[in-house]
mmCIF file of C-alpha atoms in Angstrom:
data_model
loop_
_atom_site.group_PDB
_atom_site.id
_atom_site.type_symbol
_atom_site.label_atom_id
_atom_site.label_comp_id
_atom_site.label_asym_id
_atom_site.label_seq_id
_atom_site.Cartn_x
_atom_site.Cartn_y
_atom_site.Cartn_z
ATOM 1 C CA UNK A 1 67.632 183.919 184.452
ATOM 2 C CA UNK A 2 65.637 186.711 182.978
ATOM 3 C CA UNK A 3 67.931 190.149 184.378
ATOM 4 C CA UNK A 4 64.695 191.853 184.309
ATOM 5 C CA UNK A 5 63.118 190.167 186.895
ATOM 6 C CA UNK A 6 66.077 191.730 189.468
ATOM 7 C CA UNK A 7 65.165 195.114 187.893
ATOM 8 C CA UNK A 8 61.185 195.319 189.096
ATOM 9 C CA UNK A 9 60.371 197.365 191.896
ATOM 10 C CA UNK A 10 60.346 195.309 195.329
ATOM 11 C CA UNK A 11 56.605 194.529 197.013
ATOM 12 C CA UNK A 12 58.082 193.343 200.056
ATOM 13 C CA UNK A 13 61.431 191.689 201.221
ATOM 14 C CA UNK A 14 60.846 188.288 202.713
ATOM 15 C CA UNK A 15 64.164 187.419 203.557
ATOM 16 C CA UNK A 16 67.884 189.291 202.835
ATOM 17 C CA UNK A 17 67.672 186.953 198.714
ATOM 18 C CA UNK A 18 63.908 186.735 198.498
ATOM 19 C CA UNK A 19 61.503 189.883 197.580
ATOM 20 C CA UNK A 20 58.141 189.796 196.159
ATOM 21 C CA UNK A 21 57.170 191.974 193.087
ATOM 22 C CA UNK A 22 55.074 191.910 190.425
ATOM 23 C CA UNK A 23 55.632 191.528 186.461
ATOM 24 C CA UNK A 24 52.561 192.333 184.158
ATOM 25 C CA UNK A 25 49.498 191.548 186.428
ATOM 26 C CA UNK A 26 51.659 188.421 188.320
ATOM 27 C CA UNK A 27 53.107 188.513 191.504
ATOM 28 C CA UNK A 28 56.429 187.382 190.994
ATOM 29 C CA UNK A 29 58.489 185.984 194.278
ATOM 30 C CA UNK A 30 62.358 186.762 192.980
ATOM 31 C CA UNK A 31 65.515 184.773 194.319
ATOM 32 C CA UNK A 32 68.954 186.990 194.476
ATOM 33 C CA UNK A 33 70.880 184.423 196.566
ATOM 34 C CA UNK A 34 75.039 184.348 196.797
ATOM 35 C CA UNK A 35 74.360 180.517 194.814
ATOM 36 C CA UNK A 36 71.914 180.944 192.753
ATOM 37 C CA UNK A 37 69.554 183.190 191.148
ATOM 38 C CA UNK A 38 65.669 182.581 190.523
ATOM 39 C CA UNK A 39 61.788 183.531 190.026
ATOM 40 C CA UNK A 40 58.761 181.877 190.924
ATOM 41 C CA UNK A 41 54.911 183.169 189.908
ATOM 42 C CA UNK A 42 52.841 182.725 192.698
ATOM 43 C CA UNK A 43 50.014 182.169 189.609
ATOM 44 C CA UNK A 44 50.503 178.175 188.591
ATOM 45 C CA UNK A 45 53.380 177.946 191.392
ATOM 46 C CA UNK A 46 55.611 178.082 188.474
ATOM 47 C CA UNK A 47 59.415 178.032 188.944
ATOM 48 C CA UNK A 48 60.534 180.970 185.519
ATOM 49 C CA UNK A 49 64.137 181.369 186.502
ATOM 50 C CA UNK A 50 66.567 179.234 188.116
ATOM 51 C CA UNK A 51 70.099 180.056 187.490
ATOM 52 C CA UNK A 52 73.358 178.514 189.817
ATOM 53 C CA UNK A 53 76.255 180.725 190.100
ATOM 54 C CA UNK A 54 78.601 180.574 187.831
ATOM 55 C CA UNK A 55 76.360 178.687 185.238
ATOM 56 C CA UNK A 56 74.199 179.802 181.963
ATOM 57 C CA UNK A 57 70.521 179.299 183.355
ATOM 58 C CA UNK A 58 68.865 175.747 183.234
ATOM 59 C CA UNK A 59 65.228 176.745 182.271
ATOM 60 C CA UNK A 60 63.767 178.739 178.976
ATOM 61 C CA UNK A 61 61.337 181.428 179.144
ATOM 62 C CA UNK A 62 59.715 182.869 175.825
ATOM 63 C CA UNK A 63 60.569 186.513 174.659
ATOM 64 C CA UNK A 64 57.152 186.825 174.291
ATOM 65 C CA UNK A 65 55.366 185.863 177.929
ATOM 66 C CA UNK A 66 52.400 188.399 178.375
ATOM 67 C CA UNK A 67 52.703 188.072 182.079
ATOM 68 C CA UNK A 68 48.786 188.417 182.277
ATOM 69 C CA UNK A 69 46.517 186.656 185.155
ATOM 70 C CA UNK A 70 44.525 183.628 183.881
ATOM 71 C CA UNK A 71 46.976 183.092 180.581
ATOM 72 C CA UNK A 72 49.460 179.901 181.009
ATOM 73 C CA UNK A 73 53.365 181.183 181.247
ATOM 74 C CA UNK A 74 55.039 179.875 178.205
ATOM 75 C CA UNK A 75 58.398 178.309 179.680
ATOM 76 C CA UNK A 76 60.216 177.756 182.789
ATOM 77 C CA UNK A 77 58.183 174.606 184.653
ATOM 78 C CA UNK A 78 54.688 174.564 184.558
ATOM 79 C CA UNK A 79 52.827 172.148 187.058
ATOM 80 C CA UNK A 80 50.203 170.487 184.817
ATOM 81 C CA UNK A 81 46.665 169.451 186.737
ATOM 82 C CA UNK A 82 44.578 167.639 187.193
ATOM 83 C CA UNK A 83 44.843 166.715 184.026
ATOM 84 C CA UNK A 84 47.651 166.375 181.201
ATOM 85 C CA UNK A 85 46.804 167.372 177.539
ATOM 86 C CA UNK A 86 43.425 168.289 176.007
ATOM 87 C CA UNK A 87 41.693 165.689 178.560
ATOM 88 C CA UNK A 88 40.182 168.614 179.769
ATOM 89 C CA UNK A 89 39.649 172.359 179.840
ATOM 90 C CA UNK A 90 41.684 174.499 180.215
ATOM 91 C CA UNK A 91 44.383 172.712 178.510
ATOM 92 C CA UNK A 92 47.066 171.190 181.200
ATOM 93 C CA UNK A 93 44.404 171.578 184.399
ATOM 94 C CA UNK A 94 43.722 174.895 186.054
ATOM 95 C CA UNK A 95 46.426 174.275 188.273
ATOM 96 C CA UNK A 96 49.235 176.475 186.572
ATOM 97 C CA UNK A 97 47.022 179.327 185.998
ATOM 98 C CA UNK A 98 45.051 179.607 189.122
ATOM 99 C CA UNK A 99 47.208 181.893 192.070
ATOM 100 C CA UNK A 100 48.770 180.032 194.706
ATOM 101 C CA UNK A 101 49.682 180.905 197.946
ATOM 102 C CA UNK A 102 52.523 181.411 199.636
ATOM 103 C CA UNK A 103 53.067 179.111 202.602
ATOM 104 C CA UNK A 104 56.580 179.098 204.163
ATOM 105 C CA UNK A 105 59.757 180.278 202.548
ATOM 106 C CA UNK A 106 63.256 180.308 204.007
ATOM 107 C CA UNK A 107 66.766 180.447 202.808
ATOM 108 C CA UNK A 108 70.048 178.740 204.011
ATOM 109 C CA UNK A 109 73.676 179.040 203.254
ATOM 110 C CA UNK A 110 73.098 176.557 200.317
ATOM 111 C CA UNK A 111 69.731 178.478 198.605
ATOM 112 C CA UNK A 112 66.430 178.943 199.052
ATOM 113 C CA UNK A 113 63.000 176.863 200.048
ATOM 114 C CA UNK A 114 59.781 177.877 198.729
ATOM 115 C CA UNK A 115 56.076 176.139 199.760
ATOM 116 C CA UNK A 116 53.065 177.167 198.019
ATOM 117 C CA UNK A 117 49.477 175.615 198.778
ATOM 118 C CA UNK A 118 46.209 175.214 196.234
ATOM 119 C CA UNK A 119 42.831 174.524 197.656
ATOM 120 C CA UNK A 120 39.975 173.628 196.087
ATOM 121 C CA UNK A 121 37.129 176.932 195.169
ATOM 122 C CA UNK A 122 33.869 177.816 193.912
ATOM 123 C CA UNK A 123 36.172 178.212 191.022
ATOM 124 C CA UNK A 124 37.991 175.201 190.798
ATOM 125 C CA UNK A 125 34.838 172.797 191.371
ATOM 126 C CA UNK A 126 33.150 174.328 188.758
ATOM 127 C CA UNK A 127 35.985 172.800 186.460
ATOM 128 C CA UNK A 128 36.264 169.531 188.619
ATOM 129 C CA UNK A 129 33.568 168.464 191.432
ATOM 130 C CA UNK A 130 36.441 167.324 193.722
ATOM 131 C CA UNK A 131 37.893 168.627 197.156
ATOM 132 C CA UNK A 132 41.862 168.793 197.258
ATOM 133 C CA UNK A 133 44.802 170.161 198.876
ATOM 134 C CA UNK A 134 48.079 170.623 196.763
ATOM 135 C CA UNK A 135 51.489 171.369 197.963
ATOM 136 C CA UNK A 136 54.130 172.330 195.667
ATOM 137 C CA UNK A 137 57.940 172.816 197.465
ATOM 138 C CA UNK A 138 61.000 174.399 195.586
ATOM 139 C CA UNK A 139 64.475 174.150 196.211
ATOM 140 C CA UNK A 140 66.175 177.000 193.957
ATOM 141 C CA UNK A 141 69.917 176.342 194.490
ATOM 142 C CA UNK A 142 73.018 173.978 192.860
ATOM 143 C CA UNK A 143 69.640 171.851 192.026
ATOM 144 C CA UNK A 144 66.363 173.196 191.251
ATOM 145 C CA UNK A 145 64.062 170.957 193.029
ATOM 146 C CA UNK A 146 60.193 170.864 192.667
ATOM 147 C CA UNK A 147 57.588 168.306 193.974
ATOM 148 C CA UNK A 148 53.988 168.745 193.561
ATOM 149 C CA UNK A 149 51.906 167.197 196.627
ATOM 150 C CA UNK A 150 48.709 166.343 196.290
ATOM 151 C CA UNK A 151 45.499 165.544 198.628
ATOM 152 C CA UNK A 152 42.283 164.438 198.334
ATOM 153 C CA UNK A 153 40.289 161.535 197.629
ATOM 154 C CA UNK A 154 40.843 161.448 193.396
ATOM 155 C CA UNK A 155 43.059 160.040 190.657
ATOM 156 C CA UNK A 156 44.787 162.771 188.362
ATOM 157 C CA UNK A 157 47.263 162.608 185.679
ATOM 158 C CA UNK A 158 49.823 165.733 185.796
ATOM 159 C CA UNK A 159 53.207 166.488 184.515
ATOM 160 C CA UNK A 160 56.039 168.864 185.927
ATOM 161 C CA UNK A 161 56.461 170.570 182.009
ATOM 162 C CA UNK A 162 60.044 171.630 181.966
ATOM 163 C CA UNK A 163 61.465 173.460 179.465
ATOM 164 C CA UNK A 164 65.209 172.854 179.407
ATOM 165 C CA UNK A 165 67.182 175.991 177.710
ATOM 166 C CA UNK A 166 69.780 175.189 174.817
ATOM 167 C CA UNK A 167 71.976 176.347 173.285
ATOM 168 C CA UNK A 168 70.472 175.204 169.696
ATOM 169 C CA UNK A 169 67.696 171.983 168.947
ATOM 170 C CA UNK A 170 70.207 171.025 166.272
ATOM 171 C CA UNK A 171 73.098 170.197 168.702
ATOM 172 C CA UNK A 172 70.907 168.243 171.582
ATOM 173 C CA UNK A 173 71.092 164.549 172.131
ATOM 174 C CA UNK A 174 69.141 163.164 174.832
ATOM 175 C CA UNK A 175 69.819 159.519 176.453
ATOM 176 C CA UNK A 176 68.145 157.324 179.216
ATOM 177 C CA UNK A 177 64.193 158.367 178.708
ATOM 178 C CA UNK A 178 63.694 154.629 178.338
ATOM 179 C CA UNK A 179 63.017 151.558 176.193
ATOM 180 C CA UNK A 180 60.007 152.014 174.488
ATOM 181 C CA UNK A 181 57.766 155.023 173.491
ATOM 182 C CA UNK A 182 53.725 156.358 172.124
ATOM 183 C CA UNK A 183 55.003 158.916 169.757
ATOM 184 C CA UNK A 184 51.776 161.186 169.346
ATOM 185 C CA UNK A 185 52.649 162.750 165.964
ATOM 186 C CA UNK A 186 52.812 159.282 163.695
ATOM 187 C CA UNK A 187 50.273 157.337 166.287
ATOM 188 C CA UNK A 188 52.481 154.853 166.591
ATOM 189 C CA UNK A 189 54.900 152.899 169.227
ATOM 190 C CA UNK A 190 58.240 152.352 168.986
ATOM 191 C CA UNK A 191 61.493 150.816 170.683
ATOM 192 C CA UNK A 192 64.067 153.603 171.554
ATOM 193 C CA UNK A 193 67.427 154.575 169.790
ATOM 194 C CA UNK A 194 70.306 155.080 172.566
ATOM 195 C CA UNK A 195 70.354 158.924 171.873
ATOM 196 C CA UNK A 196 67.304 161.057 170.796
ATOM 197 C CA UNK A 197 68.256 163.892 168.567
ATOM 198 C CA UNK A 198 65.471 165.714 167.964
ATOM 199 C CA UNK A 199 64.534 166.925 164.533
ATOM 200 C CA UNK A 200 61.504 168.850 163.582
ATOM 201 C CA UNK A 201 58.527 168.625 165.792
ATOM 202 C CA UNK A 202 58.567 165.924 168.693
ATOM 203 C CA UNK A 203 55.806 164.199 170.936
ATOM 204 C CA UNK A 204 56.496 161.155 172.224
ATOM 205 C CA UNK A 205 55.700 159.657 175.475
ATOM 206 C CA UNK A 206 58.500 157.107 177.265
ATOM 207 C CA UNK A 207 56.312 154.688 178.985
ATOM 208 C CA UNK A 208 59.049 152.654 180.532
ATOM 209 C CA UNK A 209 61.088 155.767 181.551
ATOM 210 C CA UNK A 210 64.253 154.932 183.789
ATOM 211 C CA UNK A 211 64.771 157.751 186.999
ATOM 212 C CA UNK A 212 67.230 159.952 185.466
ATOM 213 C CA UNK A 213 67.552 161.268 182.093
ATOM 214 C CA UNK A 214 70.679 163.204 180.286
ATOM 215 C CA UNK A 215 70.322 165.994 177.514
ATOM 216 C CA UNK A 216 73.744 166.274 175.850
ATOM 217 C CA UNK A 217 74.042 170.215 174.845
ATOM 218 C CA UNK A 218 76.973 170.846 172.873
ATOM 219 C CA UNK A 219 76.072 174.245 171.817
ATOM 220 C CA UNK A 220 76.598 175.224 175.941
ATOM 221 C CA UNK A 221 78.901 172.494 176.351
ATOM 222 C CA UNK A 222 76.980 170.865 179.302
ATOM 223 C CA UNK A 223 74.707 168.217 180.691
ATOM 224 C CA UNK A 224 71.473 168.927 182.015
ATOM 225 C CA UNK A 225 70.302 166.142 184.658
ATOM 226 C CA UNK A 226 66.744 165.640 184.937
ATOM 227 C CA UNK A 227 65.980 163.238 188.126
ATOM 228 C CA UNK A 228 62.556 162.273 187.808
ATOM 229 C CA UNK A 229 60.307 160.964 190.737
ATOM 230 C CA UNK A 230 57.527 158.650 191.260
ATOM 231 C CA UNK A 231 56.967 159.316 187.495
ATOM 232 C CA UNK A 232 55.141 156.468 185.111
ATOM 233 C CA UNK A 233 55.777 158.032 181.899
ATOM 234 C CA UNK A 234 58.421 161.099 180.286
ATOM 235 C CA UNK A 235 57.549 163.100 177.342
ATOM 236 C CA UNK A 236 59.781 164.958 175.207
ATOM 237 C CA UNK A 237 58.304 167.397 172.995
ATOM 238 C CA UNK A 238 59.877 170.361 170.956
ATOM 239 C CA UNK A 239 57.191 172.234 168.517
ATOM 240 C CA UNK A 240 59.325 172.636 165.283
ATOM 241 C CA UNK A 241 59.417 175.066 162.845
ATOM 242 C CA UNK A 242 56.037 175.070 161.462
ATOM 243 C CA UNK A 243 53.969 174.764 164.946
ATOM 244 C CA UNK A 244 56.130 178.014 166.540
ATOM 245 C CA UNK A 245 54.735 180.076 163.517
ATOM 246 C CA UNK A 246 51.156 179.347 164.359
ATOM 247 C CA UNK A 247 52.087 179.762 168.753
ATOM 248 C CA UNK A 248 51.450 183.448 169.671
ATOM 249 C CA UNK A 249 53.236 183.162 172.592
ATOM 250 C CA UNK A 250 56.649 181.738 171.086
ATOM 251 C CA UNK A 251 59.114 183.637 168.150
ATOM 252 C CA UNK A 252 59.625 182.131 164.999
ATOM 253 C CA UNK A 253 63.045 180.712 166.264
ATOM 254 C CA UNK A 254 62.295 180.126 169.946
ATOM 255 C CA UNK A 255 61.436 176.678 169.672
ATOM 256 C CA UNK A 256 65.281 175.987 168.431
ATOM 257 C CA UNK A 257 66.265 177.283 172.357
ATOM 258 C CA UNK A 258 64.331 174.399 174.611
ATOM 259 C CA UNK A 259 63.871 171.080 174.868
ATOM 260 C CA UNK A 260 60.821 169.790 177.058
ATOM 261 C CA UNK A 261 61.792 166.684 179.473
ATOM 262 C CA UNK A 262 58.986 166.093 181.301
ATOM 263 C CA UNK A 263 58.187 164.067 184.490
ATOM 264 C CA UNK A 264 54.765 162.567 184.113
ATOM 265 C CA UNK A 265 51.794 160.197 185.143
ATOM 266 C CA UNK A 266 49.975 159.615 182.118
ATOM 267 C CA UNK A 267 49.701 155.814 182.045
ATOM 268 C CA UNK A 268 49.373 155.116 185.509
ATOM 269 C CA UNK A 269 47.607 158.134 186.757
ATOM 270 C CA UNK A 270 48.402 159.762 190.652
ATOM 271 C CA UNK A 271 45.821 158.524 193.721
ATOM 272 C CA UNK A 272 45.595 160.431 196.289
ATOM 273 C CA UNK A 273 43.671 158.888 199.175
ATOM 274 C CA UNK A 274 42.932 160.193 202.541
ATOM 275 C CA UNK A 275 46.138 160.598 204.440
ATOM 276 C CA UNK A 276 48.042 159.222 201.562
ATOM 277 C CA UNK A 277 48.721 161.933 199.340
ATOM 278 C CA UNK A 278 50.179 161.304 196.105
ATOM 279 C CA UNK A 279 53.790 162.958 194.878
ATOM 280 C CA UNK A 280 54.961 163.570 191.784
ATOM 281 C CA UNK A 281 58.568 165.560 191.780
ATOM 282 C CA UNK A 282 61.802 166.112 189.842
ATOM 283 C CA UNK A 283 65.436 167.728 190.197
ATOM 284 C CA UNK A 284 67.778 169.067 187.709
ATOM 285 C CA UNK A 285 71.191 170.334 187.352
ATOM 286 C CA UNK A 286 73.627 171.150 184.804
ATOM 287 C CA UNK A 287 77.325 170.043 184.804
ATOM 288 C CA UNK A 288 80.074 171.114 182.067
ATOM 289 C CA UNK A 289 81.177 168.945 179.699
#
């Protein structure tokens, strides 16, 4: 959890552990809760902090975020739609750097519940001639929680884009992604080892992915949990040396920090279908070794 996100001025105090402020030109809804701490930009509806008492925080951000309106946030979990990749433009959908609203919010004994709504604009059907409704809800507490919602009358690939902190790439093994994977670097499929420790740069997509996968960090001497949902593929990806150098947005080093373990529908893309939305969604959290 970045310390500087407690230390902007408040907007507006939703509830006694949730405030809204801003950071660069976003606002920024920040979570000070007795179990866990927390941000949220309302621009993407991207979760940028999530940190359990008592724990080192589960999500990366880059030093170098710009916090500016329009530019994608370079960490945390970014909600890719309504497309994945270069499939479109911008990169990743429009969906994580469009501003969201804020819907409902409440907090409990146990943390806090966040719901934040996208509709369809001028702006958005210029990039994609279709109608739709999304809902994303966050949980920020012992688990951070996140499922995107989606309606309309459409088929979409997406990905929830998390980027796992570390405490180095060199000391990471991750297990259960699945048997077999696209890796998007050689162009080539392959049949899984039991662990994945990733070395240099690293695309591949799990197309057979199993419901919850396990990233070993020895340098924090933990396990980070990553329940996925309704997902038909995960990718793991990691830039390597040689791709941060040429990222704007990411130190020479910063790639050695996160991990990406993504929950995806690639393959088998989402449908949404009227008064059947279609749910994509994903929980993690960190126990000690």
């Amino acid at each position: 959890m970045n310390e500087n996100f407690l230390a902007l001025p408040v907007a507006e105090q939703l509830t006694p552990s949730v405030s809204l402020r801003r950071i660069g030109e976003l606002p920024l809804l920040v979570v000070d809760h007795p179990e866990v701490r927390g941000a949220v930009t309302l621009q993407g509806a991207q979760v940028v902090g999530w940190q359990p008492t008592g724990a080192e925080p589960g999500l990366w951000l880059s030093e170098k975020t710009e916090w500016t309106e329009g530019k994608a946030v370079r960490g945390g979990v970014p909600l890719c739609w309504p497309w994945f990749g270069p499939a479109g433009s911008p990169s990743h959908g429009f969906a994580r750097t469009t501003r969201w609203e804020l819907d409902a919010y409440e907090e409990s004994a146990d943390g806090v519940r966040l719901t934040l709504g996208l509709r369809d604009s001028e702006q958005t059907r210029a990039l994609w001639p279709h109608a739709f409704t999304l809902v994303a809800r966050i949980v920020l507490g012992a688990t951070c929680d996140i499922e995107l919602e989606a309606h309309g009358d459409y088929e979409t690939t997406a990905a929830l884009h998390t980027y796992l902190r570390i405490g180095d790439i060199g000391a990471v093994g991750i297990t259960d992604l699945g048997e077999r994977y696209t890796d998007n670097l050689l162009h080539a499929r392959g049949t899984a080892e039991k662990e994945l420790r990733p070395v240099g740069r690293v695309e591949r997509v799990y197309t057979e992915p199993v419901d919850v996968s396990l990233v070993q960090d020895e340098g924090l001497s933990r396990t980070i949990e990553v329940r996925h949902r309704n997902q038909s593929d995960v990718v793991v990806w990691n830039p390597g040396p040689e791709l941060s150098h040429t990222m704007a947005d990411l130190t020479d080093d910063g790639y050695r920090q996160f991990v990406c373990v993504e929950t995806a529908r690639l393959a088998r893309p989402l449908v949404s279908a009227p008064d059947n939305p279609a749910v994509l969604a994903v929980a993690l959290r960190t126990r000690a070794r």
